[in-house]
Coordinates of N, CA and C in Angstrom, one line a residue:
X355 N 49.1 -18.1 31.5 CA 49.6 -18.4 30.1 C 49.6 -17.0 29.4
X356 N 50.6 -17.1 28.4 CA 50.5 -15.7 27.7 C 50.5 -16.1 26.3
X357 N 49.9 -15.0 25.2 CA 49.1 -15.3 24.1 C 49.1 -13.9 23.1
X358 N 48.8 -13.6 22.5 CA 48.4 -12.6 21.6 C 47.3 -12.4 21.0
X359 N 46.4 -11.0 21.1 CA 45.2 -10.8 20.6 C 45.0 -10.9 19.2
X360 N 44.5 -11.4 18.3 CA 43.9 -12.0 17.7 C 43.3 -11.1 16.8
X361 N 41.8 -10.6 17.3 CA 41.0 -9.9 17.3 C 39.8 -9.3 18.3
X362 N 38.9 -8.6 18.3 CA 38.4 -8.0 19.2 C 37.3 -6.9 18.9
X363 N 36.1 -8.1 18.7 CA 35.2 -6.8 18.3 C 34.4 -5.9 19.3
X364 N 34.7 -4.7 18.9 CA 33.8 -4.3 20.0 C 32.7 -3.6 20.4
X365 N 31.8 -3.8 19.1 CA 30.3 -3.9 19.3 C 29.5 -5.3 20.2
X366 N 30.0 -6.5 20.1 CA 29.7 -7.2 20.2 C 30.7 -8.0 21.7
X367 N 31.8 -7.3 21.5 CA 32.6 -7.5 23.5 C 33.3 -8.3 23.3
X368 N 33.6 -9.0 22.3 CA 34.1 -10.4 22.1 C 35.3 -10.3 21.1
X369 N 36.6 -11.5 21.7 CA 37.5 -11.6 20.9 C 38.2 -12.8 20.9
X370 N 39.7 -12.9 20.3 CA 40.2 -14.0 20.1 C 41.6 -14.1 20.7
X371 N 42.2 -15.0 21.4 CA 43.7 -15.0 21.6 C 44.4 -16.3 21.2
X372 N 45.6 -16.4 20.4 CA 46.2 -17.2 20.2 C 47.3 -17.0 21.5
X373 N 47.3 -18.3 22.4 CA 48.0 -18.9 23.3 C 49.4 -19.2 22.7
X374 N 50.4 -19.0 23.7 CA 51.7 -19.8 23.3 C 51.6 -20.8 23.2
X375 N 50.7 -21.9 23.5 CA 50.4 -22.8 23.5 C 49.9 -23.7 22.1
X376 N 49.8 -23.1 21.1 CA 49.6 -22.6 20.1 C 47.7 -23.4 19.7
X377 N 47.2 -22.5 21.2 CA 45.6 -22.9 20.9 C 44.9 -21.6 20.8
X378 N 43.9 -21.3 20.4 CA 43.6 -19.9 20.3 C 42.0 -20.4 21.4
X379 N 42.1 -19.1 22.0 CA 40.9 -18.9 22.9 C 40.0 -17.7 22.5
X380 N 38.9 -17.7 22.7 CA 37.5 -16.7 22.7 C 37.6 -16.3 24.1
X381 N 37.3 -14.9 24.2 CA 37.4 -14.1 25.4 C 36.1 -13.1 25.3
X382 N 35.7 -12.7 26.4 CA 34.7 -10.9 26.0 C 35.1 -10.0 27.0
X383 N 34.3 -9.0 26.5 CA 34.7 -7.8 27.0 C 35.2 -8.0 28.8
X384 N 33.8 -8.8 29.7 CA 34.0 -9.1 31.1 C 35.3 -9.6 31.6
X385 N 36.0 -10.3 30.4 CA 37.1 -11.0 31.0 C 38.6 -10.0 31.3
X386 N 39.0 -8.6 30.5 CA 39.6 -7.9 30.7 C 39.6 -7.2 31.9
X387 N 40.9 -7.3 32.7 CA 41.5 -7.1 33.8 C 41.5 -5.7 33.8
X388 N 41.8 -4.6 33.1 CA 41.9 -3.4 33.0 C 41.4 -2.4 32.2
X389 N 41.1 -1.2 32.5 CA 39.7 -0.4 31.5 C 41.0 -0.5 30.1
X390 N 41.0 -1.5 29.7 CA 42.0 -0.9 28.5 C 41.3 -2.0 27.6
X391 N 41.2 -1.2 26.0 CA 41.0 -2.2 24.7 C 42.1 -2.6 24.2
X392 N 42.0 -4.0 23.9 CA 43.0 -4.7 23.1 C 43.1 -4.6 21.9
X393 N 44.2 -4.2 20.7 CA 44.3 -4.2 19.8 C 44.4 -5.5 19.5
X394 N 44.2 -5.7 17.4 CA 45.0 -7.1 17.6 C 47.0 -7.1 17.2
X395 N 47.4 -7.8 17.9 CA 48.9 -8.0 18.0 C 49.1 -7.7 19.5
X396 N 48.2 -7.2 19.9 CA 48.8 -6.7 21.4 C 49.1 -8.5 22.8
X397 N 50.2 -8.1 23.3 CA 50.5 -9.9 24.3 C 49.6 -9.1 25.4
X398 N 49.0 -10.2 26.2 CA 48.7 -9.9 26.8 C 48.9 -12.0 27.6
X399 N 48.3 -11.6 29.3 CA 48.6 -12.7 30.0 C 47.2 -13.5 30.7
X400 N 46.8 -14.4 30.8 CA 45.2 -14.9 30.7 C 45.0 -16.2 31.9
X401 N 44.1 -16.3 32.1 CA 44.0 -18.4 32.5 C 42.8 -18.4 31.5
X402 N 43.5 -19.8 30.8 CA 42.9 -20.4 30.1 C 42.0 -21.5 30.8
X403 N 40.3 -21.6 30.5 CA 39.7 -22.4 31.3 C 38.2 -22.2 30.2
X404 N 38.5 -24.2 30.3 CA 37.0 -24.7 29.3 C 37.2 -24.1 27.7
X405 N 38.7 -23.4 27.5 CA 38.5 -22.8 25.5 C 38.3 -21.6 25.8
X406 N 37.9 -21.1 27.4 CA 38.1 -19.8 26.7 C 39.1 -18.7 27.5
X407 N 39.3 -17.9 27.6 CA 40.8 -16.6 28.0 C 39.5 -15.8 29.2
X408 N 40.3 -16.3 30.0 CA 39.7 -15.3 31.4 C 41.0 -14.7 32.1
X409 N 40.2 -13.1 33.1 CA 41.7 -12.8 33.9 C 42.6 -12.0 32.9
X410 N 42.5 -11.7 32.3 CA 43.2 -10.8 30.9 C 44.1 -9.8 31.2
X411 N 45.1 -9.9 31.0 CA 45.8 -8.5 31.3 C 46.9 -8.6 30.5
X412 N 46.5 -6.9 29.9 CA 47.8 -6.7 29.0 C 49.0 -6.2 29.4
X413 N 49.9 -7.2 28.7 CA 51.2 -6.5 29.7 C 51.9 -5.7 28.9
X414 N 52.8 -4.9 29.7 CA 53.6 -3.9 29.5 C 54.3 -3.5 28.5
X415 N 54.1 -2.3 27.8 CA 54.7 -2.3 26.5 C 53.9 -3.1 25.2
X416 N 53.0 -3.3 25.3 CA 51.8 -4.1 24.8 C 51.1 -2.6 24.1
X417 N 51.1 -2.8 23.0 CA 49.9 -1.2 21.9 C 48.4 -1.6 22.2
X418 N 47.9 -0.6 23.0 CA 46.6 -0.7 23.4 C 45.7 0.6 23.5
X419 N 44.8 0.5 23.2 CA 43.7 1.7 23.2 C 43.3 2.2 25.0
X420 N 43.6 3.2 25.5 CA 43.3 3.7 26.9 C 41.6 4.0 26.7
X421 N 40.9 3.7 27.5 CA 39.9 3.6 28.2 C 38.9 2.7 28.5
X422 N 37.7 2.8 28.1 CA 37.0 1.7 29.0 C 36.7 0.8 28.0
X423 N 36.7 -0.4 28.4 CA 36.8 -1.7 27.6 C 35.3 -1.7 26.7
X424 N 35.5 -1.9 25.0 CA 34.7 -1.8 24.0 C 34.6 -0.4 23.7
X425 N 35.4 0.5 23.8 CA 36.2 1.8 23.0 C 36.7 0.9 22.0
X426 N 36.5 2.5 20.7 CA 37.3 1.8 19.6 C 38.8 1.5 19.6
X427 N 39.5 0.5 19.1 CA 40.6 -0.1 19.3 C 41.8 0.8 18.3
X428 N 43.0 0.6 18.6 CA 43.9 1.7 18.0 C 43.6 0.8 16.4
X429 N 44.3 1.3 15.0 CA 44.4 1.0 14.2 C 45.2 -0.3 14.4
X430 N 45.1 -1.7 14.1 CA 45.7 -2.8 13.9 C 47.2 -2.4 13.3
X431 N 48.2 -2.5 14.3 CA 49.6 -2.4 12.8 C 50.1 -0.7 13.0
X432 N 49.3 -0.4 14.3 CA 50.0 1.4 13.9 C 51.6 1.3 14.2
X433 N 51.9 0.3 14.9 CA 53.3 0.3 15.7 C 53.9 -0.6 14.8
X434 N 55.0 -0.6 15.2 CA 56.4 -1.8 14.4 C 56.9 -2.8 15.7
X435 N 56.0 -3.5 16.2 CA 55.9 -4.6 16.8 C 57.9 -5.8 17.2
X436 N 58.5 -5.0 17.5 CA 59.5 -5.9 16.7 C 59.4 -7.2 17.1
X437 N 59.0 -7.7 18.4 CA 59.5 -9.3 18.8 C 58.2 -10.0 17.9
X438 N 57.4 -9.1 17.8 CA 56.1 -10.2 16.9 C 56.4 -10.7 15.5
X439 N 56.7 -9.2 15.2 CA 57.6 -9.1 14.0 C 58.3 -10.1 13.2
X440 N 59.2 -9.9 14.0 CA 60.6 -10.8 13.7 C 60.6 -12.0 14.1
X441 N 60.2 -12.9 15.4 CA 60.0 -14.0 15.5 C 58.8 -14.8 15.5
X442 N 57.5 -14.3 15.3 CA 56.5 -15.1 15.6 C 56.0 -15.9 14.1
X443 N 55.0 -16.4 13.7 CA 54.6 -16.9 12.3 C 53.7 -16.7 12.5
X444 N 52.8 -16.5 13.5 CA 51.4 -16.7 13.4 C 50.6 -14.8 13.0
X445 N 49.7 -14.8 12.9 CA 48.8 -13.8 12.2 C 49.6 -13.1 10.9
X446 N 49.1 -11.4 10.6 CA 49.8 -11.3 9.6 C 50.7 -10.2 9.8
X447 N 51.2 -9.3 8.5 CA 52.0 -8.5 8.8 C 52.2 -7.0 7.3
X448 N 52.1 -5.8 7.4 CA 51.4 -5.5 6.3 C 52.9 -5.0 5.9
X449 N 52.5 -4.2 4.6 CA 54.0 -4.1 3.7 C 54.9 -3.5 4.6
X450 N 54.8 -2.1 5.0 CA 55.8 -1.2 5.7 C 56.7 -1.9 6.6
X451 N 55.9 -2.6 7.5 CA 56.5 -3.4 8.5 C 57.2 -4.7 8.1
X452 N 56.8 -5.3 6.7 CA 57.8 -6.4 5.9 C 58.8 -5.8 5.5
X453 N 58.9 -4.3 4.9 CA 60.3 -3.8 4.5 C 61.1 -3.1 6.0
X454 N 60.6 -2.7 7.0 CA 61.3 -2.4 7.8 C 62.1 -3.7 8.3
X455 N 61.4 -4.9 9.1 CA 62.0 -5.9 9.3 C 63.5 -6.3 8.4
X456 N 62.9 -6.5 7.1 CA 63.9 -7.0 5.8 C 65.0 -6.0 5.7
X457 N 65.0 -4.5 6.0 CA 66.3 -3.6 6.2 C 66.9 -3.8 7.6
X458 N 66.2 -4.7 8.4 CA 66.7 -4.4 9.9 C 68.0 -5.5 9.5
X459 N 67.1 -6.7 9.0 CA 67.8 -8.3 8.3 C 69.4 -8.0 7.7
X460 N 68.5 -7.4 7.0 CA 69.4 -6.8 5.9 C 71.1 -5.9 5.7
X461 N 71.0 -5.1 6.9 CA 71.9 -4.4 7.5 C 72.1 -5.0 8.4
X462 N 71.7 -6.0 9.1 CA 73.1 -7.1 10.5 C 73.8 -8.1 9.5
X463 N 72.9 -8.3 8.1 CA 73.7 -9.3 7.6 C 75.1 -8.6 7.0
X464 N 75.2 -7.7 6.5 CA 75.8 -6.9 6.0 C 77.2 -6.2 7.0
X465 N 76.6 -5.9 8.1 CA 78.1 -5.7 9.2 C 78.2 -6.7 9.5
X466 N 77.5 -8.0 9.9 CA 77.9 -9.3 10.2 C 78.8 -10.4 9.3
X467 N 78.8 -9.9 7.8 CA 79.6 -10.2 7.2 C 81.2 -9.7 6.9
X468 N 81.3 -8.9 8.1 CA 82.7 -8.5 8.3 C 83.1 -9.2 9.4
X469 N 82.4 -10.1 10.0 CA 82.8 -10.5 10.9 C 83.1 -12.2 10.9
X470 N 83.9 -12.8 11.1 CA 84.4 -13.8 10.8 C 84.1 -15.1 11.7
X471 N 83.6 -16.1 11.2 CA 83.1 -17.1 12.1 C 81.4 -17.0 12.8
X472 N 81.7 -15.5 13.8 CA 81.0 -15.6 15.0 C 79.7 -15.3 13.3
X473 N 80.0 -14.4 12.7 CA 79.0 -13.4 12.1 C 78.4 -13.9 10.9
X474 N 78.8 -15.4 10.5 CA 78.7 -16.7 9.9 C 77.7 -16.9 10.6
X475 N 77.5 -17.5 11.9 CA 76.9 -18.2 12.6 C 75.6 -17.8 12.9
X476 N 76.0 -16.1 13.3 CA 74.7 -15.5 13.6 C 73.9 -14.8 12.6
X477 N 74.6 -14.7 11.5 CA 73.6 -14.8 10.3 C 73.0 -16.1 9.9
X478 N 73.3 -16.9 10.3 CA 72.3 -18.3 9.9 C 71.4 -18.2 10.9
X479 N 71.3 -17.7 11.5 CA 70.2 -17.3 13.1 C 69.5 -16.8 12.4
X480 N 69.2 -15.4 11.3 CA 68.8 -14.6 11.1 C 67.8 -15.2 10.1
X481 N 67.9 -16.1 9.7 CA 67.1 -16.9 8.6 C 65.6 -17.2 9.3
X482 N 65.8 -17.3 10.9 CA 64.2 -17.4 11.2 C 63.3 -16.1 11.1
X483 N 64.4 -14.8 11.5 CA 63.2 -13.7 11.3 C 62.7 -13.4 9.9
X484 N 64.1 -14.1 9.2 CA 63.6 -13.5 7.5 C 62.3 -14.7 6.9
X485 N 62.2 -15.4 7.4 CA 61.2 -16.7 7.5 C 60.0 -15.4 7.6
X486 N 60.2 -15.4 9.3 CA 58.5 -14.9 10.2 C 58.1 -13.4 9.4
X487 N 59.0 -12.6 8.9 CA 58.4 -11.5 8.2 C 57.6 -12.1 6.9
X488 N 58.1 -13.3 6.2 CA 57.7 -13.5 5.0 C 56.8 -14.4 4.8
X489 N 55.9 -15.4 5.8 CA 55.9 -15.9 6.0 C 53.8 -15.4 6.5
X490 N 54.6 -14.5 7.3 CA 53.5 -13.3 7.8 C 52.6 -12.5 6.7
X491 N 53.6 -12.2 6.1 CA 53.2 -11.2 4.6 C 52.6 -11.9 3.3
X492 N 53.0 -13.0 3.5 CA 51.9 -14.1 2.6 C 50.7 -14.2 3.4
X493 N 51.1 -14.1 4.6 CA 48.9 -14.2 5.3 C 48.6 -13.6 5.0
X494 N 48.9 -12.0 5.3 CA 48.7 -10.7 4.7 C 48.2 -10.8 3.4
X495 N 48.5 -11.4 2.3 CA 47.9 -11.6 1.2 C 46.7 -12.8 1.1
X496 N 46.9 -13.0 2.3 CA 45.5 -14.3 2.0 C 46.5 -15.5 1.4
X497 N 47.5 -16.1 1.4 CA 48.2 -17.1 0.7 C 48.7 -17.9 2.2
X498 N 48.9 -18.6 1.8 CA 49.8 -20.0 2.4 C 51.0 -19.5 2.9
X499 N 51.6 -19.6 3.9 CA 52.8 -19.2 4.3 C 54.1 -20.2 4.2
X500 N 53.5 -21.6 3.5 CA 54.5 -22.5 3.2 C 54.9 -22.4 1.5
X501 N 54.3 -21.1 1.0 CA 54.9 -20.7 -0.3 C 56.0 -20.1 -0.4
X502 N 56.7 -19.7 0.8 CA 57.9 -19.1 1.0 C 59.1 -20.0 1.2
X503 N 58.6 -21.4 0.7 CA 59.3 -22.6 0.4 C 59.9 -22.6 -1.0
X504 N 59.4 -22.2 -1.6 CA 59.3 -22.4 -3.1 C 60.5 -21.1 -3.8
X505 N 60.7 -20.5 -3.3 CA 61.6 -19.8 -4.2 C 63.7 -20.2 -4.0
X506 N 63.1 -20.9 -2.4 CA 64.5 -21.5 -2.5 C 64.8 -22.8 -3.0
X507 N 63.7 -23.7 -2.6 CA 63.8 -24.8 -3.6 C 63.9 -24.3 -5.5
X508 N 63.6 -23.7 -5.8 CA 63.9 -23.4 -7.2 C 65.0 -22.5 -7.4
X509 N 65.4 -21.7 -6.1 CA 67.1 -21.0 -6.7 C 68.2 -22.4 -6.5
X510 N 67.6 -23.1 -5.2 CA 68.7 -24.7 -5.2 C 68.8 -25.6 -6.3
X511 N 67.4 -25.6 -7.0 CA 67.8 -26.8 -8.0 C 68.5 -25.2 -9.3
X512 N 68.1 -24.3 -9.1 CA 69.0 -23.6 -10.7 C 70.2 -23.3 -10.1
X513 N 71.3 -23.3 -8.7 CA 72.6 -23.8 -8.8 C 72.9 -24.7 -8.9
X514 N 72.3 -25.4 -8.6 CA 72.6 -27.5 -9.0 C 72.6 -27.6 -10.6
X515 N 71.8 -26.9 -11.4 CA 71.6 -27.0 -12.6 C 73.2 -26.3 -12.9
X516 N 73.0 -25.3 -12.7 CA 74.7 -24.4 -12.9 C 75.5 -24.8 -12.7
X517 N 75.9 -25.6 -11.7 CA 77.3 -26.4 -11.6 C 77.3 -27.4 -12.3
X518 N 76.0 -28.4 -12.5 CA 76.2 -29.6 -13.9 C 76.4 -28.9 -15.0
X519 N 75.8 -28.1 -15.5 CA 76.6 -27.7 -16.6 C 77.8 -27.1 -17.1
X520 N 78.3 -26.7 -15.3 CA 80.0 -25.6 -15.7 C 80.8 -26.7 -15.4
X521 N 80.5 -28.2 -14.8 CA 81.3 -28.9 -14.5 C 81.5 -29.8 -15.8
X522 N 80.0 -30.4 -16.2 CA 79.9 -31.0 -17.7 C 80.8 -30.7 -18.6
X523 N 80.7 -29.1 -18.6 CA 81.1 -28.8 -20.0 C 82.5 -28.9 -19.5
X524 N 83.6 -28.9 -18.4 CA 84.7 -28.8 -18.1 C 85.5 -30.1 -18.4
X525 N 84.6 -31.0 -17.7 CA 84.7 -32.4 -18.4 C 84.9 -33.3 -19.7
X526 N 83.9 -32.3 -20.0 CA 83.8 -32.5 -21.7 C 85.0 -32.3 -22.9
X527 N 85.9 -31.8 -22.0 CA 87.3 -31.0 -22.6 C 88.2 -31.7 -21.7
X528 N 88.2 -32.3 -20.8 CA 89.0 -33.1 -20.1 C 89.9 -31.8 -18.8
X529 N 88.8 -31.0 -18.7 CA 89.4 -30.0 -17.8 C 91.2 -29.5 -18.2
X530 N 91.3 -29.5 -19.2 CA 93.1 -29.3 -19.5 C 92.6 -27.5 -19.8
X531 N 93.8 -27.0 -18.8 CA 94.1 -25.6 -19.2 C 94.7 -25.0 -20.3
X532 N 95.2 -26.1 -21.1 CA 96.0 -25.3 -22.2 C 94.4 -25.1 -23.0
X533 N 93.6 -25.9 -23.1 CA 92.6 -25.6 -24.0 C 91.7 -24.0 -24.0
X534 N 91.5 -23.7 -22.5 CA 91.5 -22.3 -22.5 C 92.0 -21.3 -22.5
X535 N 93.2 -21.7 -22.1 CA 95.0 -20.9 -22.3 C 94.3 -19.6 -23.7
X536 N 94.0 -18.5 -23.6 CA 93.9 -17.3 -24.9 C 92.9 -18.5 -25.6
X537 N 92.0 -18.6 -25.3 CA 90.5 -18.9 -25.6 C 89.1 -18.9 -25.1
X538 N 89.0 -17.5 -25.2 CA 87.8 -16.6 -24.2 C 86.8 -17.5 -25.3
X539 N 86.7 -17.9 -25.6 CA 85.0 -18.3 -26.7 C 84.6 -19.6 -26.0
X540 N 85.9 -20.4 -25.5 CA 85.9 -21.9 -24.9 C 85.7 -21.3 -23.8
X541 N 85.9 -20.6 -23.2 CA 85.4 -20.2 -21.2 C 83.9 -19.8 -21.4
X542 N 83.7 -18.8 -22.7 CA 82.6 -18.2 -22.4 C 81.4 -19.3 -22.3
X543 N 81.8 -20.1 -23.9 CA 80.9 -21.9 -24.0 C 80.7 -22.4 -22.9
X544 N 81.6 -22.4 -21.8 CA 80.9 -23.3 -20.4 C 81.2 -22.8 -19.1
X545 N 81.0 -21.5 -19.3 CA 80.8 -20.3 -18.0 C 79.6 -19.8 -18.3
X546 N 79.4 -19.1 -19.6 CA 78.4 -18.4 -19.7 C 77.1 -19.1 -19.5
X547 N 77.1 -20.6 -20.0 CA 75.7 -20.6 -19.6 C 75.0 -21.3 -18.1
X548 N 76.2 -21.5 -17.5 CA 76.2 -21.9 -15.9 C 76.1 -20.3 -15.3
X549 N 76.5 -19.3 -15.4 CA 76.5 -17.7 -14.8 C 75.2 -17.8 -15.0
X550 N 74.8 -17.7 -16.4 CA 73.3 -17.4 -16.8 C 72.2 -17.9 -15.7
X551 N 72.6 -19.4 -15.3 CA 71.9 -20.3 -14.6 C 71.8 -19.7 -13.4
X552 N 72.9 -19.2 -12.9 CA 73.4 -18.5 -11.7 C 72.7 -17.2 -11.3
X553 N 72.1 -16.5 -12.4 CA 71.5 -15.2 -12.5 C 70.5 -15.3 -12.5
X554 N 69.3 -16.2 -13.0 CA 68.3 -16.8 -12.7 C 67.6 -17.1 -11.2
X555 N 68.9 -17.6 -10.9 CA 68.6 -18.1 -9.6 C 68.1 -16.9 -8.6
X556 N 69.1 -15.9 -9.2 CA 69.1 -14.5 -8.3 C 67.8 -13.5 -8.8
X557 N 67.7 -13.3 -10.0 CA 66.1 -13.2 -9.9 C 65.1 -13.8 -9.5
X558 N 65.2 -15.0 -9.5 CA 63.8 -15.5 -8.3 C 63.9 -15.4 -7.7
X559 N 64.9 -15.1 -6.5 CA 64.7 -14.9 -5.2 C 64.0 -13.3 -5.3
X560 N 65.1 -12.3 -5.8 CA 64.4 -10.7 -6.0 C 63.0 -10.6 -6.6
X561 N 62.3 -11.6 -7.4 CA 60.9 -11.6 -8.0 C 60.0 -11.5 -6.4
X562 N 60.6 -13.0 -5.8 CA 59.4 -13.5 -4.6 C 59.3 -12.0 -3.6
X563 N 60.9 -11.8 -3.8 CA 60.5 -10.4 -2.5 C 60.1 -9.3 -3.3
X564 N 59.7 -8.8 -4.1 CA 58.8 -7.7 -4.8 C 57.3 -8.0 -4.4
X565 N 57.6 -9.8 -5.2 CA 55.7 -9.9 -4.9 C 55.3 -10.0 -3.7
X566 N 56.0 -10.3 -2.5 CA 55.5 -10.4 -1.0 C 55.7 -8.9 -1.0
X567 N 56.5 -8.3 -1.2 CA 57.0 -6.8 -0.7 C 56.3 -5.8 -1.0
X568 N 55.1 -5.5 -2.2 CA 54.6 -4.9 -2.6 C 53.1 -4.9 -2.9
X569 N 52.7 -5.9 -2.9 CA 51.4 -6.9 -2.9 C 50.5 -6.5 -1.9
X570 N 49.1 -5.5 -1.8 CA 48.6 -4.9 -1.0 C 47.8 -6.2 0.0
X571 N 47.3 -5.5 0.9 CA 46.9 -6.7 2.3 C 45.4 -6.8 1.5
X572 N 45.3 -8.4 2.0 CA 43.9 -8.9 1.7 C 43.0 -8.5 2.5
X573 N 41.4 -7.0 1.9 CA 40.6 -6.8 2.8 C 39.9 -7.3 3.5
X574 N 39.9 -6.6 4.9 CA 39.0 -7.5 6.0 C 39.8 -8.3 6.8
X575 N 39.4 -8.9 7.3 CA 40.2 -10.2 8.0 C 39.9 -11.4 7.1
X576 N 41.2 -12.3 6.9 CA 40.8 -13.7 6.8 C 41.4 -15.0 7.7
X577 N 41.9 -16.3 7.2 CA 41.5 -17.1 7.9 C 43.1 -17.0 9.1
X578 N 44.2 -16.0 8.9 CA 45.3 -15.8 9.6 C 45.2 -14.6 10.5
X579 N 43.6 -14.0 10.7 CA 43.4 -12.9 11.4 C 42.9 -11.7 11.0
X580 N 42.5 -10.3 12.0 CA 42.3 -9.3 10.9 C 43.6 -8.6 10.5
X581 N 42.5 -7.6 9.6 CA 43.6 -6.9 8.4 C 44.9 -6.1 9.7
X582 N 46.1 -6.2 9.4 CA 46.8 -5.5 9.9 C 47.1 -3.8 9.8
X583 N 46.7 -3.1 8.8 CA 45.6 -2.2 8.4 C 44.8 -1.4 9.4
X584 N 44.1 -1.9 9.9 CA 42.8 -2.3 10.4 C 41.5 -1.9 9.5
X585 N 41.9 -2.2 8.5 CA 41.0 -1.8 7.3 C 40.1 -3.3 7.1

């Protein structure tokens, strides 16, 4: 089975792996296959047996501390991890690496919207990594990762709100063009305050990614792992 380190203390020889499996195992120092320390984030490949990770070996391309097992471990987080990064949810993820992911996001959404259909498609793909970075970065703060629910439920209902009122008020006038025909005061009356609605929407979304984006890591480890830091 393969899994991800967790943590790993190593005064004491002992650590943790979250399984693909999505069960987390206790391991010690005896059970590593190779003079090497595990960071946490580092995959590594195990048999799981009785709850706990025996047979350990970290695989390739895995950030790990060279030498003999219970050496101190590299700093949690020195690397930019990308597949943990970008697709996993589980542990956390500190600021640098939430803004690198989000420019990675960021710029395929951006040439991908030159692209027609295919680039449609594979930008709605891209919604899982912008999930796992953000998702991650509320653990990082010690919060709930199902808070990253809430800024789209509230940009949804303020364009739902915006369209009842640009549609209401269109209604309200019996939708006839001659009425706004050289009458900017009547467009502004039932545009402007549907835009407004519209604008709202788009600062909540820019508020949530400030506050995940800039919001320092919660010290120590808590209940989503240690500090990515390694602070």
């Amino acid at each position: 089975m393969r899994g991800e380190v967790l943590s790993y203390d190593t005064t004491a020889g002992t650590g943790l792996i979250s399984g693909d499996d999505g069960v987390r195992y206790g391991f010690d120092a005896a059970a590593l296959q190779s003079p090497t320390t595990p960071a946490p984030g580092v995959r590594v490949d195990f048999v799981a047996q009785d709850g706990q990770a025996t047979q350990i070996l970290i695989l390739a391309g895995s950030p790990s501390t060279v030498g003999v097992a219970g050496a101190a471990p590299l700093a949690a987080g020195s690397g930019f991890d990308f597949q943990s990064a970008m697709f996993s949810f589980e542990g956390r993820l500190r600021r640098s690496h939430f803004w690198i992911g989000f420019l990675i996001i960021f710029g395929a959404n951006v040439v991908l919207g030159w692209i027609p259909i295919l680039g449609w498609l594979i930008s709605l793909a891209l919604i899982w990594p912008n999930l796992a970075i953000s998702v991650k970065r509320l653990h990082d703060m010690g919060r709930t990762g199902w808070l990253v629910v809430a800024p789209y439920l509230i940009s949804f209902a303020l364009l739902i709100a915006g369209m009842v009122i640009m549609f209401g008020g269109m209604a309200a006038t019996g939708m006839a063009s001659d009425y706004y025909e050289d009458n900017p005061a009547a467009i502004f009356a039932v545009m402007g305050p549907a835009f407004g609605v519209f604008a709202l929407s788009f600062v909540v979304g820019v508020a949530f990614l400030l506050w995940i984006g800039l919001t320092d890591s919660q010290p120590g480890e808590n209940r989503f792992g240690p500090n990515p830091k390694g602070l």
